XYZ file of C-alpha atoms in Angstrom:
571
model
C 28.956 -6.145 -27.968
C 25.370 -7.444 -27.641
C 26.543 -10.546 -26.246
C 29.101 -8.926 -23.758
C 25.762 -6.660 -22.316
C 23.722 -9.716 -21.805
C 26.722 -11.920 -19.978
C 27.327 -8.813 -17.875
C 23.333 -8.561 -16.571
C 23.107 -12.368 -16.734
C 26.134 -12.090 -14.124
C 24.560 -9.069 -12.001
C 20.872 -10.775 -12.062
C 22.884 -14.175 -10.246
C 24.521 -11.904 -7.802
C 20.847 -10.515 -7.011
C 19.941 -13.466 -5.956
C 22.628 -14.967 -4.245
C 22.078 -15.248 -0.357
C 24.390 -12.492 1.336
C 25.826 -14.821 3.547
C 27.619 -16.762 1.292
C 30.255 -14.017 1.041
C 30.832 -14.501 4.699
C 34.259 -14.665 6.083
C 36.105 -17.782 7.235
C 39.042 -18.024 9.513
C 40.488 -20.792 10.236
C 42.688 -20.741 13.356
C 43.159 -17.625 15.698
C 41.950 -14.075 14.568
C 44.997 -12.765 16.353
C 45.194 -8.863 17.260
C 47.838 -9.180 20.160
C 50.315 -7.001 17.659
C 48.105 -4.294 16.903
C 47.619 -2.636 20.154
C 48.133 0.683 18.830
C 47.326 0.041 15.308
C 44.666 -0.136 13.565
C 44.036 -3.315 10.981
C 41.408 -4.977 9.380
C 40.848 -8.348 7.309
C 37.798 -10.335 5.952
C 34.954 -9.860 8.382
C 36.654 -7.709 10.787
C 38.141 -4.437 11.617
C 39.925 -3.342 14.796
C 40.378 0.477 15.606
C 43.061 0.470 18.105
C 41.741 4.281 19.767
C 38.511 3.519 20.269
C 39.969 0.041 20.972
C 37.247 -1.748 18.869
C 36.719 -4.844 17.221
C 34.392 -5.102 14.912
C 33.040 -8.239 13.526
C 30.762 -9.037 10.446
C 29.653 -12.716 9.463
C 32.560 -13.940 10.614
C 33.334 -17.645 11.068
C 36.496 -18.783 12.843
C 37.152 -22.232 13.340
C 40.247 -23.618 15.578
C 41.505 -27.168 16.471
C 40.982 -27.533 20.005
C 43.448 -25.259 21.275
C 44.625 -21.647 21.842
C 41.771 -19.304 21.955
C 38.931 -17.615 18.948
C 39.781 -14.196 19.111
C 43.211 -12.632 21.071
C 42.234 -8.930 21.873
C 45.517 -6.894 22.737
C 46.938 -5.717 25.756
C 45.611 -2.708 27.306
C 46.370 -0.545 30.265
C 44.629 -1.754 33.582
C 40.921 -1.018 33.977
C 40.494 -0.145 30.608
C 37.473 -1.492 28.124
C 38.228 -3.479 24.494
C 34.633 -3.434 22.514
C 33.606 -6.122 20.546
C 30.917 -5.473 17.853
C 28.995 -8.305 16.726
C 27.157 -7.866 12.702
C 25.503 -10.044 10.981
C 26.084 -13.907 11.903
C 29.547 -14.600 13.402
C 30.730 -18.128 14.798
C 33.633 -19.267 16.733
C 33.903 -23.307 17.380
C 36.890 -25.743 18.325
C 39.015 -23.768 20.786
C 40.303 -23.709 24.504
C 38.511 -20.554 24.251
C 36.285 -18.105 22.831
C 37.703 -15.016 23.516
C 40.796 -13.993 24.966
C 43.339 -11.031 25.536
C 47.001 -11.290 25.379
C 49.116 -11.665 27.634
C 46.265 -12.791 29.976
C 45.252 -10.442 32.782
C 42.460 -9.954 34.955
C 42.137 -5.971 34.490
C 40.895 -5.694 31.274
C 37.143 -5.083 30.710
C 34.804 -6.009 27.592
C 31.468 -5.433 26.165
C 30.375 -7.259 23.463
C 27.654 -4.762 21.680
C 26.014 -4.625 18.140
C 23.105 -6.301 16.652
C 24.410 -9.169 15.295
C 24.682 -12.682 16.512
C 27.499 -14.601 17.936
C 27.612 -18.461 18.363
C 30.131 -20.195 20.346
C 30.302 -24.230 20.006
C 33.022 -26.936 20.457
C 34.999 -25.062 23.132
C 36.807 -25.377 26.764
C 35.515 -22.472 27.938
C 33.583 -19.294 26.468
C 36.931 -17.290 28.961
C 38.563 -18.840 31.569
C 38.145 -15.303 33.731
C 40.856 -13.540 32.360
C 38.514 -10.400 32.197
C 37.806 -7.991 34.929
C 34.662 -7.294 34.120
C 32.397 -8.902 31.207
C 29.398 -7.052 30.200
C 27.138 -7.881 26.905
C 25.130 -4.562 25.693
C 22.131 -5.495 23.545
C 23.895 -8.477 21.897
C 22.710 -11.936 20.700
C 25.219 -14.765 22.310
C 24.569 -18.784 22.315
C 27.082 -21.023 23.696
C 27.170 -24.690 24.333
C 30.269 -25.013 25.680
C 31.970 -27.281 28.201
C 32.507 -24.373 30.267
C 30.545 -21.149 30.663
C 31.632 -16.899 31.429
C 34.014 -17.010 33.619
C 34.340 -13.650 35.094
C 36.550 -11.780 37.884
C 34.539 -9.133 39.154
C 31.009 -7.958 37.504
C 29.078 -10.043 34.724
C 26.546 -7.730 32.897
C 23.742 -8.200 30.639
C 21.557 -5.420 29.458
C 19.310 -3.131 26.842
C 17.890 -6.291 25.253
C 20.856 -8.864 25.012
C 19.588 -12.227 24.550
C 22.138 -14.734 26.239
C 21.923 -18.964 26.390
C 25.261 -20.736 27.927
C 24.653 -24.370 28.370
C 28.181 -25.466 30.141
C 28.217 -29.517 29.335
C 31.034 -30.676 31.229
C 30.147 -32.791 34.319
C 32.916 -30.949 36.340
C 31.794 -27.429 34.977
C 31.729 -24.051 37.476
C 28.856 -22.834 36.004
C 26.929 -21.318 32.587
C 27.477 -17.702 34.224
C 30.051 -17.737 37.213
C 31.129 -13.975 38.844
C 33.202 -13.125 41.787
C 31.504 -10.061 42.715
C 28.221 -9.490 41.307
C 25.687 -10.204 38.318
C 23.459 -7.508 37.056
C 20.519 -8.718 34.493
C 18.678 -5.946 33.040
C 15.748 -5.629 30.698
C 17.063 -8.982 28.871
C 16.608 -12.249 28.436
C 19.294 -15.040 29.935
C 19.250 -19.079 29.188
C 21.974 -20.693 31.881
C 21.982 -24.734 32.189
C 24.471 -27.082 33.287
C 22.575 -30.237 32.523
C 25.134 -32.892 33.476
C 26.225 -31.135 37.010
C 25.072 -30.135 40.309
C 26.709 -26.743 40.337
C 24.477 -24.062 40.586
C 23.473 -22.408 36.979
C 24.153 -18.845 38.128
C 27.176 -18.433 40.310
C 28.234 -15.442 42.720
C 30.953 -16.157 45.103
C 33.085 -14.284 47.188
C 37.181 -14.301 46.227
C 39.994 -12.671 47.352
C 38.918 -9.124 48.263
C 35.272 -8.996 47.143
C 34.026 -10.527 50.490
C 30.445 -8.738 49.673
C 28.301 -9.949 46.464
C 25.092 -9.364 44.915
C 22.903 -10.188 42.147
C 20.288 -7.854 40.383
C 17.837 -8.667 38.171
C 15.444 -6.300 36.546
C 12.668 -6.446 33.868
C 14.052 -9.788 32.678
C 13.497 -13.392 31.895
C 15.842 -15.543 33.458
C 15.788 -19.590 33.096
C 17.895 -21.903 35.513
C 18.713 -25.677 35.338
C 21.329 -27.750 36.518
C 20.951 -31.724 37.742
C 21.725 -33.024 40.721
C 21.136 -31.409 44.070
C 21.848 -27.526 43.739
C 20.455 -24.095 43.621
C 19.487 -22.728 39.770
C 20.978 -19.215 41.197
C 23.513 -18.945 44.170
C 24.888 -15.413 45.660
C 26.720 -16.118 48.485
C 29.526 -13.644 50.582
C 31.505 -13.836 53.132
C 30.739 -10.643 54.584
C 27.111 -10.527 53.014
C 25.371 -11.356 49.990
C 22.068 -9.455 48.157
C 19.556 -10.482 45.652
C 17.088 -8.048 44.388
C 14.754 -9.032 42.346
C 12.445 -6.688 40.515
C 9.019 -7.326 37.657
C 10.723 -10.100 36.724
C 10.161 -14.128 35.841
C 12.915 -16.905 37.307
C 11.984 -19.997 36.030
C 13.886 -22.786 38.276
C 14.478 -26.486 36.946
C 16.699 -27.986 39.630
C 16.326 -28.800 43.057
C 16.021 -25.421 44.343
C 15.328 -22.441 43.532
C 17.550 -19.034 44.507
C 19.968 -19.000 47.345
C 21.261 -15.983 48.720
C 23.062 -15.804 52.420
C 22.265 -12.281 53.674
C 18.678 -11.045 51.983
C 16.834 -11.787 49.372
C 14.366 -8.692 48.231
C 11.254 -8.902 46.297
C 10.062 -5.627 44.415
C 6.802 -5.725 42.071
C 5.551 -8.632 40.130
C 7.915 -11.339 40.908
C 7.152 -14.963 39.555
C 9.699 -17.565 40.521
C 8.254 -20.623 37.993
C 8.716 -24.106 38.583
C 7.739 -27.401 37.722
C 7.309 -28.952 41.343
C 6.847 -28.522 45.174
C 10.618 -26.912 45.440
C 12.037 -24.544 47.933
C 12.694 -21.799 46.118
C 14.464 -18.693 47.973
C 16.400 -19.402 51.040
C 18.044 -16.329 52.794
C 18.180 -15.162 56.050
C 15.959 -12.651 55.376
C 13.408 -12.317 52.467
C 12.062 -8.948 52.185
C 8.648 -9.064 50.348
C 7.048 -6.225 51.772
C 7.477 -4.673 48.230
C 5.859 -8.044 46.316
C 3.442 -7.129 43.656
C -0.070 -8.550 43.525
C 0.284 -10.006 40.355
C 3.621 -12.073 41.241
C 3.015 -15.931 41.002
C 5.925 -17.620 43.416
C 5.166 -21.309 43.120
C 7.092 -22.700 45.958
C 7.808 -22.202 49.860
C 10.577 -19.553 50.626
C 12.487 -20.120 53.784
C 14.098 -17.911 55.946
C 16.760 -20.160 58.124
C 13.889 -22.435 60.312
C 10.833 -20.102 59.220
C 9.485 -21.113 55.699
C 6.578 -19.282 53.973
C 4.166 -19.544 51.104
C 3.845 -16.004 49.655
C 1.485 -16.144 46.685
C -1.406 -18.905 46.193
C -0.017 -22.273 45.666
C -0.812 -25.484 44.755
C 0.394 -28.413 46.677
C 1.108 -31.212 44.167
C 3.298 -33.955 46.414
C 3.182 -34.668 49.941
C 5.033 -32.033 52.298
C 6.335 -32.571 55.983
C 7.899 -29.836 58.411
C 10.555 -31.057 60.078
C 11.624 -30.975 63.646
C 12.270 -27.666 64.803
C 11.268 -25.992 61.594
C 7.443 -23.850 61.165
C 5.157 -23.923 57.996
C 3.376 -20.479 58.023
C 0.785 -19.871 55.243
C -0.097 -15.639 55.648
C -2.919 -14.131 55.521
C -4.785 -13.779 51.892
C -3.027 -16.747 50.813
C -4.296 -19.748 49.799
C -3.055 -23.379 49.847
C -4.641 -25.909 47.864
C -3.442 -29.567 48.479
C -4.023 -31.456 45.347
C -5.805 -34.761 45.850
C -4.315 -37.253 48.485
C -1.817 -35.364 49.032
C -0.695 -34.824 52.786
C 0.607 -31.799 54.590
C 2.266 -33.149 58.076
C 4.487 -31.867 60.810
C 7.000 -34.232 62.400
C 7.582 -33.722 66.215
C 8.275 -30.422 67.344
C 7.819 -29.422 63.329
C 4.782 -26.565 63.410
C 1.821 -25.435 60.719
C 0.556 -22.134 61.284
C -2.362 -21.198 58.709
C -3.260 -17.518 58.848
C -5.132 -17.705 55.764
C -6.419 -20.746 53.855
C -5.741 -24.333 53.505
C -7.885 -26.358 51.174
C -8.393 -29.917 50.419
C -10.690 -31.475 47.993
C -13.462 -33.829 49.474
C -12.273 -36.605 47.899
C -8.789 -36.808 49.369
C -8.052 -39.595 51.775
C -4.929 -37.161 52.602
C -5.235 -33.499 53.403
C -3.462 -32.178 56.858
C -2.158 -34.603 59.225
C -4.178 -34.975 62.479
C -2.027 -32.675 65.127
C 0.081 -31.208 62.374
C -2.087 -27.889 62.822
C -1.045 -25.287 65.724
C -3.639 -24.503 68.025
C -3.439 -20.602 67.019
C -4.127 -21.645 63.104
C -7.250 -20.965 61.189
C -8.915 -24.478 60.362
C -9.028 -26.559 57.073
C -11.576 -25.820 54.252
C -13.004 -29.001 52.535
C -13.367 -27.982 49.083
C -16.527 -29.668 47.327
C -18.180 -29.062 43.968
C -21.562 -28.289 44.235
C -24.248 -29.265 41.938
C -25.814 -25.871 41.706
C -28.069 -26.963 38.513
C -29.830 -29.504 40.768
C -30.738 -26.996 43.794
C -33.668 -28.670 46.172
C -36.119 -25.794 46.643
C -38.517 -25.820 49.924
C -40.819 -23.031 49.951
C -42.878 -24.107 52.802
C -39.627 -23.831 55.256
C -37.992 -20.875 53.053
C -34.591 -23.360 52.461
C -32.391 -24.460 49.670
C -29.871 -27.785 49.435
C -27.319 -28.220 47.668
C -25.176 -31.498 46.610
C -21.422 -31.986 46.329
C -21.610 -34.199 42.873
C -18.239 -35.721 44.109
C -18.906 -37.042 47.289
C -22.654 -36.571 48.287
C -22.112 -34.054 51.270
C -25.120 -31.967 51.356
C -25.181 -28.353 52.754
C -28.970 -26.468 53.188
C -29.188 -23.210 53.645
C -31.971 -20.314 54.129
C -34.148 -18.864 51.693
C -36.141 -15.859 51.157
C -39.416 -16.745 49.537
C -41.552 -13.596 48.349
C -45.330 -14.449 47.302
C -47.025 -12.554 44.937
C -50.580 -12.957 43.670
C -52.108 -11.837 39.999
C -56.041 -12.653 39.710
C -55.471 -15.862 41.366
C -52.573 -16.897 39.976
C -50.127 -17.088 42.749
C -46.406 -16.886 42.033
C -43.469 -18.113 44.974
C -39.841 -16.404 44.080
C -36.704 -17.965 46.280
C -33.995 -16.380 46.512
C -31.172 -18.233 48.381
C -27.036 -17.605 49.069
C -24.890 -19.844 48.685
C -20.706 -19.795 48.645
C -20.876 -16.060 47.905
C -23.440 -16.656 45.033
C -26.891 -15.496 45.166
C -29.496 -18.591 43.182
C -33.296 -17.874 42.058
C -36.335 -19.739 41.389
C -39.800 -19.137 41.381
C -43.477 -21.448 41.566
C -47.017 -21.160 40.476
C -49.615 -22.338 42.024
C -53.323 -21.307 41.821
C -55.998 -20.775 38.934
C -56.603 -17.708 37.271
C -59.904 -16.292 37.375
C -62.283 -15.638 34.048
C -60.521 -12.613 32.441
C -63.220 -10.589 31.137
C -62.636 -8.388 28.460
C -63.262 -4.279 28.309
C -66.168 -2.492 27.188
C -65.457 -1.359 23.513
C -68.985 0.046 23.459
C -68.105 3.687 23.171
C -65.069 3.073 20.906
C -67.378 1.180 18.642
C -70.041 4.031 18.542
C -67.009 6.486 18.062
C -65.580 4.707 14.996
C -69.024 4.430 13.817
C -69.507 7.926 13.300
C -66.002 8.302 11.590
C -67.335 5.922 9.217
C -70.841 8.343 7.870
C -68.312 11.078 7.194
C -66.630 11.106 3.688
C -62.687 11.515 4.558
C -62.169 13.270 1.321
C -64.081 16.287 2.750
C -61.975 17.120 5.621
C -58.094 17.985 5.126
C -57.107 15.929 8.429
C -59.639 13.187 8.450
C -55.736 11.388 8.764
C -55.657 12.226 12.959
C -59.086 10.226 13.118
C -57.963 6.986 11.348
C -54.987 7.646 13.377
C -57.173 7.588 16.357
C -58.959 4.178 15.416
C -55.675 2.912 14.425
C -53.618 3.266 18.074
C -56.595 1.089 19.914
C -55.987 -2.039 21.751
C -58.667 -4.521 21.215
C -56.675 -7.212 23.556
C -57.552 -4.940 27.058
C -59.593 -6.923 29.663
C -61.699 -4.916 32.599
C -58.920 -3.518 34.851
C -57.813 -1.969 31.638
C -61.075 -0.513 31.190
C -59.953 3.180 31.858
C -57.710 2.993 28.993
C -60.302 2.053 26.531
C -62.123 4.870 27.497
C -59.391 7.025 26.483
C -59.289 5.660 22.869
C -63.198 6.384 22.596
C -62.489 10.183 23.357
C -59.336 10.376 21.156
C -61.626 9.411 17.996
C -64.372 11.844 19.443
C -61.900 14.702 19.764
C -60.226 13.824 15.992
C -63.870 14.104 15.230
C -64.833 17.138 16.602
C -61.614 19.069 15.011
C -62.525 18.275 11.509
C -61.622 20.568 8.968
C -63.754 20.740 5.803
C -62.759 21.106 2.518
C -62.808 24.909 1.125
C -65.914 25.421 -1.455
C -67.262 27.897 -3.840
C -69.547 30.465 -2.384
C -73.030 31.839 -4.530
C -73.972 35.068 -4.028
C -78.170 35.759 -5.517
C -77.240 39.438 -6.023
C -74.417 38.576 -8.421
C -77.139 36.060 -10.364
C -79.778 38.803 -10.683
C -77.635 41.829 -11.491
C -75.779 39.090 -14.729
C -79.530 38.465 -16.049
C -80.421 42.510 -16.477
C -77.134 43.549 -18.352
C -77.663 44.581 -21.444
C -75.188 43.679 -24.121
C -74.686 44.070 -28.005
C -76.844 41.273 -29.984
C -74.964 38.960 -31.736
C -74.489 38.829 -35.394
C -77.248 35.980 -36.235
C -75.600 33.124 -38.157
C -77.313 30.829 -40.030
C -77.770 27.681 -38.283
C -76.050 24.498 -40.526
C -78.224 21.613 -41.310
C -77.802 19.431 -38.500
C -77.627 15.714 -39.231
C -78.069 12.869 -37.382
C -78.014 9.579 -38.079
C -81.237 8.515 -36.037
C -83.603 11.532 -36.891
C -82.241 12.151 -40.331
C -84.596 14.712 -42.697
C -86.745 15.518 -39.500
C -84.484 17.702 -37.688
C -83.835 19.677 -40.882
C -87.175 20.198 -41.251
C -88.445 21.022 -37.441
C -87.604 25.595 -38.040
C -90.394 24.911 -41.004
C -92.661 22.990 -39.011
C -92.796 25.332 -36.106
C -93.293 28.159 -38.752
C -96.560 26.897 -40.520
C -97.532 25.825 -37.016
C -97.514 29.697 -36.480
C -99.561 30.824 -39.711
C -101.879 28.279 -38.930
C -103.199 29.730 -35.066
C -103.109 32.751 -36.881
C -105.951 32.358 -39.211
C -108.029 31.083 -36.671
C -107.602 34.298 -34.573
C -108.755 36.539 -37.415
């Protein structure tokens, strides 16, 4: 029995410690629900409820040979929603796709929820748009596919998903492609095509949906794709939107976002790149609602007009074509990196309404003529040695040096004089870029400092020092008084000597004494005249003493026939 115990916690203490997912499911070939419309059915690692029609999926791996699809939802009626809920770590690799419903239509809708993850590898395509309407709720999807979402109306991602589709194939659509519209919402999104020039994010107009949009809110959204295309394109045939709102784009590819009708811009916007790209092309971009914090690091164009809309930094030479116009608004500021050259060709046009820079040491900078005549002119940017300031106070000046190319740039001072017993003391004061720079000189020799009279402090503490402290009860306030004195004061200080003479006067003069006895005569007198009782005589003992020995015994007998003796003679 003792044995059976321990095997049976020696079994339980293994399963303690076995890693959960190692009872995950595995599926090889189709997880196939097109027979269990109305049904509900379940197996290892999933369950389908057929009236909430809901899949549910936990650590589920399902692995195919190339064909057929991952997962076959069933039929539904048009416009209706199938719900896929992702637990724990599910995977789905070697198909022609993911996901799929049977028989294939284009009015179903789906929502892949839940917490869990789902990975998609080793497939045609994640669904070859044979949903209406794809939208993933909260969920945690990576794909590297040949192929990314295909979708026939509206592809949404929201409340937190966390999406990455990298479509390999050099003939691939796109990572996300929509007909209608894409709506990104407080998530984050991953969408690359790295071996094709189709654009990563992909609205286009088909069959009835003539009008598209995109909307992307409170996200992070990266973009690449090689070759020459846009990382996001929206384009209609009747119109096309972007709005973009407190959110980051971060473009690698040739451009950044295209959108045909209007492209809006609504709180901190950053549009991120690597290089000088154009990065919003529309024919109109609406950034009247752009946030002072946003960070667009690129030229946006609207048809022939192209702006810079946040401080930039030019990094590679830029030219404005023929017929096109380079405007730079107000409070912005364009900084050309060194040698780099802004130009205009022909009837190209720059228009600077706020600031270009260039550093002094750039053999580029803005072409000669490039410049409209109406445009604010070019600052040189130097660095100023502002450790190493020349000072003049005899013509009130201060120069300062560029310690990169020598240009020199004086400018007034204010120099304020001010004399102390001969010693005479210059302060500058001098602004310079918007900084304000001090330094001061001394000229002049001081004159003999002579020190204060101490006489009457001296004569004070000397009479502080007849008196006894310990008969007064606050002789404390007069050492106090001899203790706060300054013995460092020279003459102009003289007034404040003074005053510590007649503070040790005045502890002097409010001295309290010591409470004594008082003697009263009348009290002596009337104690000598009292009469009181005699005492009982005692007889005196023998006194001895070592020194007078016998002759202090014998001094009452002595005085006694001393006595006899004066008395004969008087008789």
């Amino acid at each position: 029995m003792k044995k059976l115990l321990a095997m049976v916690l020696s079994a339980l203490l293994v399963l303690t410690i076995i890693p959960m997912n190692i009872f995950a499911a595995e599926k090889t070939g189709a997880l196939d629900l097109s027979s269990y419309g109305k049904e509900n059915a379940s197996g290892d690692g999933w369950s389908w409820n057929a009236s909430e029609k809901t899949l549910t999926i936990t650590d589920l791996t399902i692995t195919g040979t190339g064909t057929s699809e991952g997962i076959i939802l069933p039929s539904t009626e048009v416009g209706e929603t199938i719900t896929v809920v992702l637990n724990g770590s599910n995977s789905i690799s070697g198909f022609d796709q993911a996901i799929d419903v049977s028989p294939e239509t284009n009015s179903t809708n789906i929502v892949i929820s839940g917490t869990g993850l789902l990975s998609i590898t080793d497939c045609t395509f994640v669904h070859r748009g044979t949903f209406e309407n794809v939208t993933i709720d909260g969920a945690t999807i990576t794909a590297t596919v040949e192929n990314g979402f295909i979708t026939e109306r509206v592809f949404t991602i929201k409340n937190g998903a966390n999406v990455s589709i990298t479509a390999t194939d050099s003939d691939a659509w796109s990572a996300i492609y929509a007909v209608e519209g894409v709506e990104i919402s407080d998530s984050t999104v991953v969408a690359a095509l790295p071996n094709h020039a189709y654009p990563a994010i992909y609205v286009t107009s088909s069959g009835t949906y003539t009008e598209t949009y995109m909307n992307i809110t409170n996200s992070s959204v990266s973009v690449s794709s090689s070759g020459s295309s846009w990382g996001i394109y929206c384009y209609g045939r009747a119109s096309a939107t972007t709005k973009i709102t407190n959110s980051t784009i971060t473009v690698d590819s040739l451009a950044g976002i295209y959108t045909n009708s209007e492209i809006i811009l609504v709180g901190d916007v950053d549009v991120l790149t690597t290089s000088n790209r154009q990065l919003m092309y529309s024919t109109v971009i609406d950034s009247t609602g752009l946030g002072s914090g946003s960070d667009i690091e690129g030229y946006v164009r609207q048809v022939d007009e192209m702006f810079y809309l946040t401080n930039y930094i030019l990094t590679s030479d830029f030219s404005v074509v023929t017929g096109r116009t380079l405007t730079i608004p107000a409070d912005v500021t364009l900084t050309l990196a060194d040698d780099v050259v802004l130009s205009s060709v022909d009837s190209g046009a720059i228009i600077n309404n706020g600031s270009i820079v260039v550093p002094c040491t750039s053999i580029g900078g803005v072409a000669d003529g490039s410049l409209s005549a109406e445009s604010n002119s070019v600052t040189i940017e130097h660095s100023y040695d502002t450790d190493n300031i020349a000072w003049d106070f005899n013509n009130a000046t201060a120069t300062f040096t560029c310690s990169d190319c020598g240009d020199v740039q004086t400018v007034s001072a204010t120099v304020e004089s001010r004399n102390n017993l001969g010693v005479v003391t210059k302060v500058a004061t001098a602004t310079f870029n918007g900084v304000t720079y001090t330094t001061t000189q001394t000229t002049g020799t001081s004159l003999l400092i002579i020190s204060a009279d101490y006489s009457a402090v001296n004569e004070a503490i000397a009479k502080a020092n007849a008196l006894n402290a310990s008969d007064y009860t606050n002789f404390a306030d007069v050492t106090a008084a001899i203790n706060a004195v300054d013995w460092t004061l020279n003459v102009l200080n003289q007034p404040t000597v003074n005053t510590y003479a007649e503070a040790i006067e005045t502890a002097i003069a409010n001295l309290i004494p010591v409470d004594s006895e008082e003697i009263e005569i009348d009290d002596l007198v009337e104690d000598s005249t009292t009469e009181s009782e005699p005492e009982e005589a005692t007889e005196p003992e023998p006194e001895t003493n070592p020194t007078t020995g016998a002759a202090v015994m014998l001094l009452p007998m002595a005085i006694a026939l001393a006595g006899a003796i004066v008395g004969k003679q008087k008789l």
